[in-house]
Coordinates of C-alpha atoms in Angstrom, one line a residue:
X1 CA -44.7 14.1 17.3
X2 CA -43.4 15.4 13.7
X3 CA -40.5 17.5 15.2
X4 CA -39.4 15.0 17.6
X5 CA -39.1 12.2 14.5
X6 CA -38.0 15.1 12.0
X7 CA -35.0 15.7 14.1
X8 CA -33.0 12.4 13.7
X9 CA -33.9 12.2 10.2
X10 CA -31.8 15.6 9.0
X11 CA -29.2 14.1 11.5
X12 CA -29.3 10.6 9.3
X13 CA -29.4 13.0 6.7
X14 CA -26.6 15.2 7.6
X15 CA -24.4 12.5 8.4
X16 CA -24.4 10.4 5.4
X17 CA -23.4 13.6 3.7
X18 CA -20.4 14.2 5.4
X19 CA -17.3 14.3 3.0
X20 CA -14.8 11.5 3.4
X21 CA -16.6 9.2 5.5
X22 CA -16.2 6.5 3.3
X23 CA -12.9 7.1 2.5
X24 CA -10.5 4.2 2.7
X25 CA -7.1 5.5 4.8
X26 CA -4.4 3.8 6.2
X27 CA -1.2 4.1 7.2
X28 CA 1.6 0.8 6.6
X29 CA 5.0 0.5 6.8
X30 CA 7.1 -1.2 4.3
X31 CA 10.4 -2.5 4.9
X32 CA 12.8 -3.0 1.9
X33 CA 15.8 -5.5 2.2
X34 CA 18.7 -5.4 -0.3
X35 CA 19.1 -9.4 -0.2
X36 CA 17.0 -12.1 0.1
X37 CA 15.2 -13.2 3.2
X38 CA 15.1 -9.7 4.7
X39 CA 19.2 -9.4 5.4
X40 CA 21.1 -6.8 4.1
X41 CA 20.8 -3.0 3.9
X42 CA 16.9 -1.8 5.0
X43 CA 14.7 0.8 5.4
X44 CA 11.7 1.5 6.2
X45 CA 9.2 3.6 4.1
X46 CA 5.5 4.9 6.0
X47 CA 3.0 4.6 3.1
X48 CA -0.6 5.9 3.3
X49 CA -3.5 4.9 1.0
X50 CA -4.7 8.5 0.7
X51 CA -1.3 10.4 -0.4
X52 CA -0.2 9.7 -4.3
X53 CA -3.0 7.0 -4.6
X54 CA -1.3 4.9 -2.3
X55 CA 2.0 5.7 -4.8
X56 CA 5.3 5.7 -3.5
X57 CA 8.9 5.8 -5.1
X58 CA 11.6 4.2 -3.9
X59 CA 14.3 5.7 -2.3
X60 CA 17.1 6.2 -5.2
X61 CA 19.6 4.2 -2.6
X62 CA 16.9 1.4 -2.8
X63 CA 15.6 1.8 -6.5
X64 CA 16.4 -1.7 -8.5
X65 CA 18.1 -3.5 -5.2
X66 CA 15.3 -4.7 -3.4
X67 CA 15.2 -8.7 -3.2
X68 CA 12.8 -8.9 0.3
X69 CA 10.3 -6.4 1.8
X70 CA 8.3 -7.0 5.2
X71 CA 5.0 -5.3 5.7
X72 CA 3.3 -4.1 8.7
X73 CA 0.5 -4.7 9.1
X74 CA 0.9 -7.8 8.3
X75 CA -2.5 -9.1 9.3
X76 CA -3.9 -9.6 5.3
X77 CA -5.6 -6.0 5.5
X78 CA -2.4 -3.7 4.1
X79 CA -1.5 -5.3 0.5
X80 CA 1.2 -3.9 -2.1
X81 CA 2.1 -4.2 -5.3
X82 CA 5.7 -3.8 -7.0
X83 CA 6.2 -2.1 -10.4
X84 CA 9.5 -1.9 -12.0
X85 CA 8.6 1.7 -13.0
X86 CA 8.4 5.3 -11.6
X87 CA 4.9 6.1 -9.9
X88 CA 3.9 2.7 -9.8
X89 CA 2.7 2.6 -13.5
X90 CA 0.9 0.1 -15.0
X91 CA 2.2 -0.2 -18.4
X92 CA 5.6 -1.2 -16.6
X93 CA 6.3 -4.4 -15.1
X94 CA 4.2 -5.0 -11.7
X95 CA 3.7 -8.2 -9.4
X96 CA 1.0 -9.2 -8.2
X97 CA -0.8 -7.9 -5.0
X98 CA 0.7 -9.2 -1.7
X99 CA -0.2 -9.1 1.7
X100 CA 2.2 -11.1 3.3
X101 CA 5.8 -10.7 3.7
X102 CA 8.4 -11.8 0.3
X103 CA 11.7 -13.3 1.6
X104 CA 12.7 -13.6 -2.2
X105 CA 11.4 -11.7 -5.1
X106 CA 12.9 -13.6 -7.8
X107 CA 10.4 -16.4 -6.8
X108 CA 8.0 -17.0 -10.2
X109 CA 5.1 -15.9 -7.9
X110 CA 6.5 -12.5 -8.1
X111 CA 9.4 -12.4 -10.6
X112 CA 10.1 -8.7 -10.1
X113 CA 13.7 -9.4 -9.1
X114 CA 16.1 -6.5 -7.9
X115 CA 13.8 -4.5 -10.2
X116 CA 11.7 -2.8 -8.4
X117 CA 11.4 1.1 -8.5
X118 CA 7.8 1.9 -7.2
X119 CA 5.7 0.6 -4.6
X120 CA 1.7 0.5 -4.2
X121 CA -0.3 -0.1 -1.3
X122 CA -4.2 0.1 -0.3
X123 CA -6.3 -1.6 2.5
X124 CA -9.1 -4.2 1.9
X125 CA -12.2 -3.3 2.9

């Protein structure tokens, strides 16, 4: 009877051990307009949590011209945050975190403007 009860314990065991299973990942996509309510020049960055801390700088074609950005998924799970610095840090300017789509960043909820040169994203858990 031990052995046979001994067994799944180590497997428990070995399980909960495992490296990264409790590592948040995922993979978005964010969509970056040059005008308001997503018109204009786009495109399309693939952002996951894991690389860069969730980090991404914009393209230089896109750096300080975003007014609207879509994201997918857009299902409350994927949220970002704008800084108006390189590497998204956070002794620059930053918005607050969204999960939704913004059809017009100089709205006060955001107030980031055309200024935007970093994005962040992560997943809630």
């Amino acid at each position: 009877m031990k052995s046979t009860l001994a067994l799944p314990i180590v497997l428990a065991t070995l399980g909960l051990a495992a490296p990264g299973a409790h590592e948040k990942r995922a993979i978005g996509q964010v969509t970056l307009f040059k005008n308001v309510n997503y018109g204009g020049q786009s495109t399309t960055l693939r952002i996951e949590t894991t690389v860069n801390n969730g980090c991404t700088n914009l393209p230089s074609s896109f750096n300080n011209q975003v007014l609207s950005i879509r994201l997918s998924p857009n299902d409350g799970t994927f949220f970002c945050r704008l800084a108006d610095g390189p590497n998204c840090d956070p002794n620059t300017y930053t918005t607050w975190n969204f999960n939704h789509d913004v059809p017009d960043l100089n709205a006060p909820d955001y107030g980031i403007g055309n200024r935007a040169s970093s994005i962040f994203c992560d997943v809630n858990v």
